[in-house]
Coordinates of C-alpha atoms and ligand atoms in Angstrom, one line a residue:
M28 CA -17.4 14.4 5.3
W29 CA -14.5 14.6 7.5
K30 CA -17.1 13.7 10.3
K31 CA -16.8 10.3 8.3
I32 CA -13.5 9.5 8.9
I33 CA -12.7 7.2 11.6
F34 CA -9.5 6.6 13.7
A35 CA -9.8 3.4 15.2
V36 CA -6.6 3.5 17.3
Q37 CA -6.5 0.3 19.6
K38 CA -4.8 0.8 22.6
S39 CA -1.9 -2.2 23.0
S40 CA -1.9 -3.4 26.6
K41 CA 0.3 -5.7 28.4
N42 CA -2.7 -6.5 30.6
M43 CA -4.2 -9.9 29.7
E44 CA -7.8 -8.8 31.2
E45 CA -7.6 -6.1 29.1
E46 CA -6.5 -7.6 26.2
K47 CA -9.2 -9.9 26.3
K48 CA -11.7 -6.9 25.9
T49 CA -9.8 -5.3 23.0
L50 CA -9.9 -8.7 20.6
N51 CA -11.2 -8.2 17.6
F52 CA -14.0 -10.0 15.8
L53 CA -12.0 -12.8 14.0
E54 CA -9.7 -13.2 17.0
E55 CA -13.0 -13.5 18.8
I56 CA -13.9 -16.2 16.2
I57 CA -11.0 -18.0 16.1
E58 CA -10.4 -18.0 19.6
E59 CA -14.0 -19.6 20.3
D60 CA -13.1 -22.4 17.3
L61 CA -9.9 -23.2 19.1
R62 CA -11.8 -23.8 22.5
S63 CA -14.5 -25.4 21.3
G64 CA -12.1 -27.9 19.2
K65 CA -13.8 -27.0 16.0
V66 CA -10.5 -26.5 14.3
D67 CA -7.0 -27.4 16.2
S68 CA -5.2 -25.0 14.4
I69 CA -5.9 -22.2 12.1
L70 CA -5.0 -22.2 8.2
T71 CA -5.5 -18.8 6.6
R72 CA -4.8 -17.8 2.8
F73 CA -4.3 -14.7 1.0
P74 CA -5.5 -14.6 -2.5
P75 CA -4.4 -12.2 -4.9
E76 CA -5.5 -12.2 -8.8
P77 CA -2.1 -11.6 -10.7
N78 CA -3.5 -8.8 -12.3
G79 CA -1.6 -5.7 -10.8
Y80 CA 0.7 -5.0 -8.4
L81 CA -0.4 -5.2 -4.7
H82 CA -1.5 -1.9 -2.6
L83 CA -2.0 -0.4 0.7
G84 CA -5.2 -1.9 0.7
H85 CA -3.8 -5.4 0.4
A86 CA -1.0 -5.0 3.0
K87 CA -4.0 -4.7 5.4
S88 CA -5.1 -7.9 4.2
L89 CA -1.8 -9.3 4.5
C90 CA -1.4 -8.1 8.1
I91 CA -4.7 -9.8 9.0
N92 CA -3.9 -13.3 7.0
F93 CA -0.7 -13.4 8.4
G94 CA -1.1 -11.8 11.6
L95 CA -4.0 -14.0 12.6
A96 CA -2.2 -17.1 11.9
Q97 CA 1.1 -15.7 13.6
K98 CA -0.6 -14.7 16.9
Y99 CA -2.7 -18.4 16.8
G100 CA 0.2 -20.5 15.7
G101 CA -0.8 -21.4 12.6
K102 CA 0.1 -20.9 8.8
T103 CA -1.0 -19.1 5.9
N104 CA -0.7 -20.1 2.2
L105 CA 0.0 -17.8 -0.5
R106 CA -2.8 -18.6 -3.3
Y107 CA -3.1 -16.9 -6.4
D108 CA -6.5 -16.8 -8.0
D109 CA -5.5 -17.0 -11.5
T110 CA -8.5 -18.1 -13.1
N111 CA -8.8 -15.3 -15.7
P112 CA -6.2 -16.1 -18.1
T113 CA -6.4 -12.7 -20.4
K114 CA -5.4 -10.2 -17.5
E115 CA -3.1 -12.1 -15.5
D116 CA 0.8 -12.4 -15.9
T117 CA 4.1 -13.8 -14.7
E118 CA 5.4 -10.2 -13.8
Y119 CA 2.6 -9.8 -11.4
V120 CA 3.2 -12.9 -9.7
D121 CA 6.6 -12.3 -8.9
A122 CA 6.1 -8.9 -8.0
I123 CA 3.6 -9.9 -5.1
K124 CA 5.7 -12.5 -3.8
E125 CA 8.4 -9.8 -3.5
D126 CA 6.6 -7.5 -2.0
I127 CA 4.9 -9.8 0.8
K128 CA 8.3 -10.8 1.4
W129 CA 9.5 -7.2 2.0
L130 CA 6.5 -6.8 4.6
G131 CA 8.6 -9.4 6.5
F132 CA 5.5 -12.5 6.1
K133 CA 6.2 -15.9 4.9
W134 CA 4.0 -17.8 3.3
E135 CA 3.4 -21.9 4.0
K136 CA 2.6 -22.7 0.4
E137 CA 2.6 -21.3 -3.0
L138 CA -0.5 -22.2 -4.8
Y139 CA -2.9 -21.4 -7.8
A140 CA -6.3 -21.7 -8.4
S141 CA -5.0 -23.4 -11.5
D142 CA -3.5 -26.1 -9.7
Y143 CA -7.0 -27.3 -9.2
F144 CA -8.3 -26.6 -12.6
Q145 CA -9.1 -30.6 -13.4
Q146 CA -10.4 -31.2 -9.9
L147 CA -13.0 -28.2 -10.3
Y148 CA -13.4 -29.3 -13.7
D149 CA -14.0 -33.3 -12.4
W150 CA -16.5 -31.8 -9.8
A151 CA -18.6 -29.9 -12.4
E152 CA -19.0 -33.4 -14.3
Q153 CA -20.3 -34.8 -11.3
M154 CA -22.6 -32.0 -10.9
I155 CA -24.1 -32.4 -14.2
L156 CA -24.5 -36.1 -13.6
K157 CA -26.8 -35.2 -10.4
G158 CA -28.9 -32.6 -12.5
Q159 CA -27.3 -29.7 -10.5
A160 CA -25.6 -27.8 -13.6
Y161 CA -26.6 -27.4 -17.4
V162 CA -25.3 -25.7 -20.6
D163 CA -26.7 -22.9 -21.6
D164 CA -26.6 -21.5 -25.1
Q165 CA -28.0 -18.0 -24.5
T166 CA -25.8 -15.3 -24.9
Q167 CA -24.2 -13.0 -22.1
E168 CA -27.3 -10.4 -22.6
E169 CA -29.8 -13.4 -22.3
I170 CA -28.8 -14.5 -19.1
S171 CA -28.1 -11.3 -17.4
A172 CA -32.0 -9.9 -18.8
G173 CA -33.3 -13.3 -17.4
R174 CA -31.8 -13.2 -13.9
G175 CA -34.5 -10.6 -13.0
T176 CA -34.3 -8.5 -10.1
I177 CA -34.1 -8.0 -6.8
D178 CA -38.3 -7.6 -6.7
K179 CA -39.1 -9.8 -10.0
P180 CA -38.0 -13.6 -10.3
G181 CA -35.7 -14.6 -13.2
T182 CA -37.0 -16.6 -16.2
E183 CA -35.8 -19.9 -17.0
S184 CA -33.2 -20.4 -19.8
P185 CA -34.8 -22.4 -23.0
W186 CA -32.1 -24.8 -22.2
R187 CA -32.1 -25.4 -18.6
N188 CA -33.9 -28.6 -18.6
R189 CA -31.4 -30.5 -20.8
T190 CA -30.4 -34.3 -19.6
P191 CA -27.6 -35.0 -17.8
E192 CA -26.1 -36.8 -20.7
E193 CA -26.5 -34.2 -23.4
N194 CA -25.0 -31.7 -20.7
L195 CA -22.3 -33.7 -20.3
R196 CA -21.7 -34.3 -24.1
L197 CA -21.4 -30.5 -24.2
F198 CA -19.6 -29.7 -21.5
R199 CA -16.8 -31.9 -22.6
E200 CA -17.0 -30.5 -26.3
M201 CA -17.0 -26.9 -24.4
R202 CA -13.7 -28.5 -23.1
D203 CA -12.4 -29.9 -26.0
G204 CA -12.3 -26.2 -28.0
K205 CA -15.2 -26.9 -30.3
Y206 CA -17.3 -23.8 -29.4
A207 CA -16.1 -20.2 -29.6
D208 CA -16.1 -17.6 -26.6
G209 CA -19.4 -17.0 -25.3
E210 CA -21.3 -19.6 -27.3
K211 CA -22.1 -21.6 -24.4
V212 CA -21.7 -21.6 -20.6
L213 CA -22.0 -24.0 -17.8
R214 CA -24.5 -23.1 -15.2
A215 CA -25.6 -24.7 -11.6
K216 CA -29.1 -25.2 -11.7
I217 CA -30.5 -24.0 -8.6
D218 CA -33.4 -21.1 -8.2
M219 CA -34.6 -18.7 -11.0
A220 CA -36.7 -17.1 -8.2
H221 CA -34.5 -17.2 -5.5
P222 CA -34.4 -14.4 -2.9
N223 CA -30.4 -14.1 -3.1
M224 CA -29.7 -13.0 -6.8
M225 CA -26.3 -15.0 -6.5
F226 CA -28.6 -18.5 -6.4
R227 CA -30.2 -17.8 -10.0
D228 CA -28.5 -20.3 -11.9
P229 CA -24.7 -18.6 -11.2
I230 CA -22.6 -19.2 -14.4
L231 CA -19.6 -21.7 -13.2
Y232 CA -17.7 -21.7 -16.8
R233 CA -17.2 -19.6 -19.4
I234 CA -15.5 -20.5 -22.5
K235 CA -11.9 -18.1 -23.3
H236 CA -9.3 -19.0 -25.9
A237 CA -6.9 -17.9 -23.8
H238 CA -3.2 -18.8 -23.1
H239 CA -2.7 -19.0 -19.2
H240 CA 0.0 -17.8 -17.5
R241 CA 0.6 -21.3 -15.9
T242 CA -1.4 -23.6 -17.8
G243 CA -0.7 -22.5 -21.4
D244 CA -3.1 -23.8 -23.9
K245 CA -4.5 -26.8 -22.2
W246 CA -7.9 -25.1 -21.1
C247 CA -10.0 -23.2 -22.9
I248 CA -13.1 -23.1 -20.3
Y249 CA -12.1 -21.4 -16.7
P250 CA -14.0 -21.3 -14.1
M251 CA -15.9 -18.5 -12.4
Y252 CA -14.8 -16.8 -9.0
D253 CA -17.7 -18.1 -7.1
Y254 CA -17.3 -21.8 -8.3
T255 CA -13.5 -21.4 -7.6
H256 CA -12.9 -20.0 -4.2
G257 CA -14.7 -21.7 -1.9
Q258 CA -13.5 -25.2 -3.1
C259 CA -9.6 -23.8 -3.6
D260 CA -10.0 -23.1 0.3
S261 CA -11.9 -26.5 0.9
I262 CA -9.3 -28.2 -1.1
E263 CA -6.2 -26.7 1.3
H264 CA -8.6 -27.0 4.4
I265 CA -8.6 -23.6 5.1
T266 CA -10.2 -22.7 8.4
H267 CA -10.8 -19.2 7.6
S268 CA -11.1 -17.4 4.4
I269 CA -11.3 -13.8 5.1
C270 CA -11.8 -11.2 3.0
T271 CA -13.5 -8.1 2.1
L272 CA -17.1 -6.7 2.9
E273 CA -18.7 -6.8 -0.7
F274 CA -18.1 -11.1 -0.3
D275 CA -20.4 -11.4 2.1
V276 CA -23.6 -11.8 -0.3
H277 CA -21.4 -14.3 -2.0
R278 CA -20.8 -16.3 1.2
P279 CA -24.5 -18.3 0.9
L280 CA -22.9 -19.4 -2.6
Y281 CA -19.8 -20.5 -1.2
D282 CA -21.6 -22.5 1.6
W283 CA -23.8 -24.0 -1.1
F284 CA -21.1 -25.5 -3.4
I285 CA -19.2 -26.8 -0.4
K286 CA -22.3 -28.5 1.1
T287 CA -23.3 -29.6 -2.6
L288 CA -19.9 -31.2 -2.9
D289 CA -19.8 -32.4 0.2
I290 CA -16.0 -31.4 1.0
Y291 CA -14.3 -29.8 3.8
P292 CA -16.4 -27.1 5.3
S293 CA -14.2 -24.0 5.0
H294 CA -15.8 -20.8 6.1
Q295 CA -15.6 -17.3 4.8
Y296 CA -15.5 -14.1 6.9
E297 CA -15.3 -10.6 6.0
F298 CA -14.2 -7.6 7.3
A299 CA -13.9 -3.6 5.9
R300 CA -11.9 -3.1 2.9
L301 CA -9.2 -0.3 3.7
N302 CA -10.0 3.0 1.7
L303 CA -7.7 5.7 2.4
T304 CA -7.9 9.8 1.8
Y305 CA -6.7 11.1 -1.3
T306 CA -6.2 7.8 -2.5
L307 CA -7.2 5.5 -4.8
M308 CA -6.9 1.8 -4.8
S309 CA -8.5 0.0 -7.3
K310 CA -6.3 -2.2 -9.7
R311 CA -7.9 -1.2 -12.5
K312 CA -7.7 2.5 -12.5
L313 CA -4.2 2.2 -10.9
L314 CA -3.5 0.0 -14.5
E315 CA -4.7 3.5 -16.0
L316 CA -2.4 5.7 -14.7
V317 CA 0.6 3.3 -15.7
Q318 CA -0.6 2.8 -19.0
K319 CA -1.4 6.7 -19.9
G320 CA 1.8 7.5 -18.2
L321 CA 0.1 9.9 -15.8
V322 CA 2.9 8.4 -13.4
S323 CA 6.4 6.9 -14.2
G324 CA 4.9 3.4 -13.4
W325 CA 3.4 0.7 -10.7
D326 CA 6.6 1.8 -8.5
D327 CA 6.1 5.6 -9.0
P328 CA 6.8 6.9 -5.7
R329 CA 3.1 8.7 -5.6
M330 CA 1.3 5.6 -6.3
P331 CA -0.2 3.5 -3.3
T332 CA 1.0 0.2 -4.2
L333 CA 3.8 -1.6 -2.0
C334 CA 6.3 -1.1 -4.6
G335 CA 5.5 2.7 -4.9
V336 CA 5.8 3.5 -1.1
R337 CA 8.8 1.5 -0.5
R338 CA 10.4 3.1 -3.1
R339 CA 9.0 6.4 -1.4
G340 CA 10.8 5.4 1.8
Y341 CA 8.1 3.7 3.7
T342 CA 9.1 1.1 5.7
A343 CA 7.3 -2.5 6.3
D344 CA 7.5 -1.5 10.1
A345 CA 5.3 1.4 9.4
L346 CA 2.9 -0.1 7.3
K347 CA 2.6 -2.9 10.4
M348 CA 1.9 -0.2 12.7
F349 CA -0.4 1.6 10.6
C350 CA -2.3 -1.8 10.2
D351 CA -2.4 -2.6 14.0
K352 CA -3.6 1.1 14.9
I353 CA -6.7 1.0 12.5
G354 CA -7.9 -2.7 13.5
V355 CA -10.1 -4.8 11.8
S356 CA -13.6 -3.8 11.8
K357 CA -16.8 -4.8 9.9
R358 CA -17.7 -1.4 9.1
D359 CA -16.4 0.7 5.9
Q360 CA -14.1 3.6 6.7
L361 CA -11.9 6.1 5.0
M362 CA -8.9 6.1 7.1
D363 CA -7.0 9.2 6.9
I364 CA -3.9 9.0 5.1
Q365 CA -2.4 11.2 7.8
L366 CA -2.4 8.4 10.2
L367 CA -0.1 6.3 7.8
E368 CA 2.3 9.3 7.6
W369 CA 2.3 9.6 11.3
C370 CA 3.5 5.7 11.6
V371 CA 6.2 6.6 8.9
R372 CA 7.4 9.3 10.9
Q373 CA 7.3 7.2 14.1
D374 CA 9.8 4.5 12.6
L375 CA 12.0 6.5 10.6
N376 CA 12.5 9.2 13.2
A377 CA 13.6 6.2 15.5
R378 CA 16.1 4.7 13.1
S379 CA 16.8 7.2 10.3
N380 CA 20.1 8.7 9.7
R381 CA 20.3 12.2 9.8
Y382 CA 22.1 14.9 7.4
M383 CA 21.8 18.7 6.7
V384 CA 20.5 19.7 2.9
V385 CA 19.7 23.3 2.1
Q386 CA 17.0 23.3 -0.7
D387 CA 16.3 27.1 -0.9
P388 CA 19.8 28.9 -0.3
V389 CA 21.5 32.1 0.7
R390 CA 25.5 32.6 1.2
L391 CA 26.5 32.7 4.8
T392 CA 29.8 34.5 4.9
I393 CA 31.5 33.9 8.6
V394 CA 33.6 37.5 8.3
N395 CA 36.0 36.4 11.4
W396 CA 36.6 33.2 10.1
P397 CA 40.4 32.2 9.6
Q398 CA 40.7 32.5 5.9
G399 CA 40.7 28.9 4.1
Q400 CA 40.0 27.3 7.4
V401 CA 38.2 23.8 7.1
E402 CA 36.8 22.7 10.8
W403 CA 35.4 19.1 11.0
F404 CA 32.7 18.3 13.3
D405 CA 31.6 15.0 14.7
C406 CA 27.7 14.7 14.6
P407 CA 25.5 11.9 15.2
L408 CA 23.9 10.5 13.0
N409 CA 21.0 9.5 15.3
P410 CA 20.5 11.9 18.0
A411 CA 18.3 9.0 19.7
E412 CA 21.4 7.2 20.3
P413 CA 23.7 9.6 21.8
E414 CA 27.0 7.3 21.8
G415 CA 26.1 5.8 18.2
A416 CA 27.8 6.4 14.9
T417 CA 28.8 10.1 13.8
R418 CA 29.1 11.6 10.5
R419 CA 32.0 14.4 9.8
V420 CA 30.5 17.8 8.7
P421 CA 33.0 20.2 7.4
F422 CA 32.5 23.9 8.7
T423 CA 34.0 26.8 6.8
G424 CA 33.6 30.7 6.3
E425 CA 31.3 30.1 3.3
L426 CA 28.2 28.4 4.2
L427 CA 24.6 28.1 2.7
I428 CA 21.6 28.5 4.7
E429 CA 17.9 28.2 3.8
R430 CA 16.5 31.3 2.4
A431 CA 13.7 31.1 4.6
D432 CA 15.8 30.9 7.6
F433 CA 16.3 34.5 7.2
M434 CA 13.9 37.7 7.8
E435 CA 14.5 41.1 7.2
D436 CA 11.7 42.5 8.9
A437 CA 10.7 39.9 11.3
P438 CA 8.0 39.5 13.8
N439 CA 9.2 39.2 17.7
K440 CA 8.5 35.6 17.5
F441 CA 10.4 34.8 14.4
F442 CA 13.7 32.9 16.3
R443 CA 15.6 32.4 13.4
L444 CA 18.5 34.5 11.6
K445 CA 17.6 38.4 11.7
P446 CA 19.5 41.8 11.4
G447 CA 21.7 41.9 14.3
G448 CA 20.2 38.8 15.8
E449 CA 21.8 35.6 16.9
V450 CA 21.2 31.9 16.2
R451 CA 23.2 28.8 16.5
L452 CA 24.4 26.6 13.2
K453 CA 23.3 23.0 14.1
Y454 CA 26.2 21.7 15.9
T455 CA 28.4 24.3 15.9
Y456 CA 28.8 28.1 16.7
I457 CA 26.6 30.5 17.4
I458 CA 26.6 33.2 14.8
K459 CA 25.2 37.0 14.9
C460 CA 24.2 39.0 11.6
E461 CA 26.3 41.9 11.0
E462 CA 25.1 42.6 7.4
M463 CA 23.0 42.0 4.2
V464 CA 24.3 42.4 0.3
K465 CA 21.6 42.8 -1.6
D466 CA 21.9 42.9 -5.6
A467 CA 20.0 45.5 -7.8
D468 CA 16.4 44.3 -7.7
G469 CA 16.3 44.4 -3.9
R470 CA 17.4 40.4 -3.3
I471 CA 19.4 39.4 -0.6
V472 CA 22.5 37.7 -2.3
E473 CA 24.7 37.3 1.0
L474 CA 24.6 37.3 4.9
R475 CA 27.7 38.6 6.5
C476 CA 27.6 37.3 10.3
S477 CA 30.5 36.9 13.0
Y478 CA 30.7 33.4 14.8
D479 CA 31.5 33.6 18.7
P480 CA 34.7 31.0 19.2
S481 CA 33.6 30.5 22.8
T482 CA 30.1 29.1 21.6
R483 CA 31.8 25.9 20.0
P484 CA 29.8 22.7 22.0
G485 CA 32.1 21.6 24.5
A486 CA 34.7 24.3 24.6
G487 CA 33.2 26.1 27.6
E488 CA 29.7 26.9 29.5
W489 CA 26.8 26.4 27.0
R490 CA 25.2 29.3 26.0
S491 CA 21.8 29.1 24.5
V492 CA 19.8 31.1 21.6
K493 CA 16.2 30.7 20.6
G494 CA 16.9 29.3 17.1
T495 CA 18.6 26.7 15.7
I496 CA 19.4 26.5 11.7
H497 CA 21.0 24.0 9.6
W498 CA 23.7 24.8 7.2
V499 CA 25.8 23.6 4.8
S500 CA 29.9 24.7 3.8
R501 CA 29.1 26.0 0.4
A502 CA 32.6 24.2 -1.2
H503 CA 32.0 21.0 0.2
A504 CA 28.1 20.7 -0.8
K505 CA 26.9 18.1 -3.2
E506 CA 24.4 18.9 -5.5
V507 CA 21.4 16.7 -5.3
E508 CA 18.2 15.9 -7.0
L509 CA 15.5 16.4 -4.8
R510 CA 11.8 14.5 -6.1
N511 CA 9.2 16.7 -3.7
Y512 CA 6.3 14.3 -3.7
D513 CA 2.8 15.1 -2.6
R514 CA -0.3 13.7 -2.8
L515 CA -1.4 11.8 -6.2
F516 CA -5.2 13.4 -5.8
T517 CA -6.8 16.4 -4.5
L518 CA -9.8 15.1 -3.5
A519 CA -9.9 13.8 0.0
D520 CA -12.8 11.0 -0.9
M521 CA -12.0 9.6 -3.9
S522 CA -15.4 7.5 -3.9
Q523 CA -17.3 10.9 -4.1
V524 CA -16.3 11.8 -7.7
P525 CA -19.2 13.0 -9.3
E526 CA -21.0 11.9 -11.7
D527 CA -20.2 14.1 -14.5
R528 CA -16.3 14.0 -13.4
D529 CA -13.4 11.5 -14.3
Y530 CA -11.1 10.5 -11.4
K531 CA -8.2 11.9 -13.2
D532 CA -9.8 15.4 -13.3
F533 CA -8.7 15.2 -9.6
L534 CA -4.8 14.4 -10.0
N535 CA -2.7 16.6 -8.0
P536 CA -1.0 19.0 -10.9
E537 CA 1.8 19.8 -7.7
S538 CA 2.1 15.8 -6.7
L539 CA 5.7 15.9 -8.1
V540 CA 7.9 18.8 -7.8
L541 CA 11.8 19.0 -8.8
A542 CA 14.2 20.7 -6.6
T543 CA 18.1 20.9 -6.2
G544 CA 19.6 20.2 -2.9
Y545 CA 22.9 21.3 -1.4
A546 CA 23.9 18.3 1.0
E547 CA 26.7 17.7 3.6
P548 CA 28.9 15.2 1.9
A549 CA 28.2 12.4 4.3
L550 CA 24.7 12.2 2.8
L551 CA 26.4 10.2 -0.3
E552 CA 28.3 7.8 1.6
D553 CA 25.3 6.7 3.3
K554 CA 24.7 2.9 3.4
S555 CA 21.4 2.4 5.5
G556 CA 19.0 1.5 2.6
L557 CA 16.5 3.1 4.7
A558 CA 15.2 6.8 4.5
V559 CA 17.2 9.7 6.0
Q560 CA 16.4 12.8 8.0
F561 CA 17.3 15.9 6.2
E562 CA 17.4 18.0 9.3
R563 CA 14.4 20.1 10.1
T564 CA 13.0 19.1 6.6
G565 CA 12.0 15.7 6.0
Y566 CA 12.5 12.3 5.4
Y567 CA 14.1 11.5 1.8
I568 CA 15.2 8.1 0.4
A569 CA 17.9 7.9 -2.5
D570 CA 16.3 6.6 -5.7
P571 CA 17.8 4.4 -8.2
D572 CA 17.5 6.5 -10.8
G573 CA 20.2 8.2 -9.2
T574 CA 24.1 7.7 -10.3
P575 CA 27.2 8.9 -8.2
E576 CA 27.5 11.5 -10.5
H577 CA 23.8 12.6 -10.3
P578 CA 22.2 11.3 -6.9
V579 CA 18.6 11.5 -6.8
F580 CA 16.2 11.8 -3.6
N581 CA 12.7 11.0 -3.2
K582 CA 10.7 12.7 -0.5
T583 CA 9.3 10.4 1.7
V584 CA 7.3 12.5 4.5
S585 CA 7.6 15.9 5.7
L586 CA 9.3 16.0 9.1
K587 CA 6.4 17.8 11.0
D588 CA 3.0 17.8 11.2
S589 CA 0.2 18.9 13.6
Y590 CA -1.7 15.5 13.2
K591 CA -2.0 13.5 16.0
P592 CA -3.8 10.0 16.2
E593 CA -6.5 9.9 18.6
Ligands
ATP27 P1 -8.9 -4.4 -6.6 O1 -10.3 -4.4 -6.4 O2 -8.2 -3.2 -6.3 O3 -8.6 -5.1 -7.9 P2 -9.1 -6.8 -5.4 O4 -9.7 -7.0 -4.6 O5 -9.6 -7.5 -6.9 O6 -8.4 -5.5 -5.7 P3 -7.4 -8.9 -5.2 O7 -6.3 -9.8 -5.7 O8 -8.7 -9.9 -5.7 O9 -7.6 -7.4 -5.3 O10 -7.5 -9.1 -3.6 C1 -6.6 -10.1 -2.7 C2 -7.3 -10.1 -1.6 O11 -6.7 -8.7 -0.8 C3 -8.4 -10.2 -1.2 O12 -8.7 -11.0 -0.2 C4 -9.1 -8.8 -0.8 O13 -10.3 -8.9 -0.4 C5 -8.1 -8.1 -0.5 N1 -8.1 -6.7 -0.7 C6 -8.3 -6.2 -1.8 N2 -8.4 -4.8 -1.7 C7 -8.4 -4.4 -0.3 C8 -8.9 -3.2 0.4 N3 -8.4 -2.1 0.3 N4 -8.5 -3.5 1.8 C9 -8.4 -4.6 2.2 N5 -8.4 -5.8 1.9 C10 -8.2 -5.8 0.4
MG28 MG1 -10.5 -9.7 -6.9

């Protein structure tokens, strides 16, 4: 299964000649269209259905649609695909805008499919009058059964040969609310034996007595996706309508409506949707997780939603770097989530502030430290900027270090603290472990060490030791709640959930582990708004659940990983 995971890392190149070679298929199409004069400039659109929050897959679509427009001096519309009033809500409309802004994209116009309901309706009447559409009284089941199969032609509806006048009257009655949901539909009259099942008299309108988040109760008939999408593109003069691969079977019908109505010829192009290991991106399932309380909300830091990963500490730049690396392809792929995590680390490593936080502490006493003395060290906030800002870290004779940084019976390769061994306490002195104190159960409760004053950085000649560990002053340490997150699911390829199992069976019971951290005081003064690095551990971001009395930090990603993109 791992063999299926593809790393399509594109090399960025300054060299024009090489850049030419690495154009993706959409760029090739656009360059050709601009060169041949088929279009003067490009206009793309991002068409979310406001029935849930945006997720990482949408980020890929956003990067493609906005990215292409940016690259070729074009524009992108934000168009809500709001034709299904029962599932849609303004809560989602607002959240979607916030997420797109967070990614740093600016849309040209904010539009709604519902803006075009009247135009779509008028076109439907036009089709009826031309004998291209009819009102069908069959039930949903009869219609489905009558469509036939790929090998077997469908059967014509008994209502198929109504006159245009009768169809017009019935369609207007549908619009005026004379019928109940499901009583009638409007269908295109195409070909019940067509080899592409999409053409077997597709449904154009269904009755839904439902309140719409924008048009209210004005309409009780709503257009279907296929009848809507291409026409909306056409009305806006979208030049390149880019969507995911599963829509390729819809493309002939998209073209058919445009041709039949004789309107602006927008074109549809399909790319492979993003699938990530250990991740689900179906809005329906994400909604179920929220509704069943299996996560704390759409913005739970374990969710693949943009608001979730943002709360987790992922940055917009990291997501864009990821989308750039995976590129655009026409083959379905399962991408390794480690590539995304690698991008997050790359971005945060360059710009996040550093602090020391101990999670599983053991006391360390410096036996030759002057009683009660506090020494403040100015430590760089980011070592990549040696001349940059610093934070002040207090050093005393009573410290905390990670329990795992000491080992009693240490193997040769263990370079951290061991009995009689030396280690540098990060930014400060070299210490030597003189003595261990154990409790009645044999558990180490204190490490007694001596320090060498001549090893203070800058004090004299630099002396190296193999190990450096982080620490905090016990009296100054601030307690913080740590929410250590891991993958939400345990199955790498969530499309392979066996038939007899439910995807929820694969929820990772350890996706959230709470811990207490003991932090150097400067952590709580951090104003960067970005995830910070807990030195030697990982990246963490302050969570809005925290208060000054009870700070909370979410784990963004651990610091090290053997993973390297190809
Ligand atoms: P879901 O199946 O999760 O409900 P959707 O496709 O119905 O997603 P839309 O709101 O209709 O969600 O999607 C808006 C745009 O984002 C569409 O153009 C769609 O093709 C694209 N998109 C959705 N999911 C992905 C994905 N995983 N990878 C890339 N693009 C995606
Ligand atoms: Mg959709």
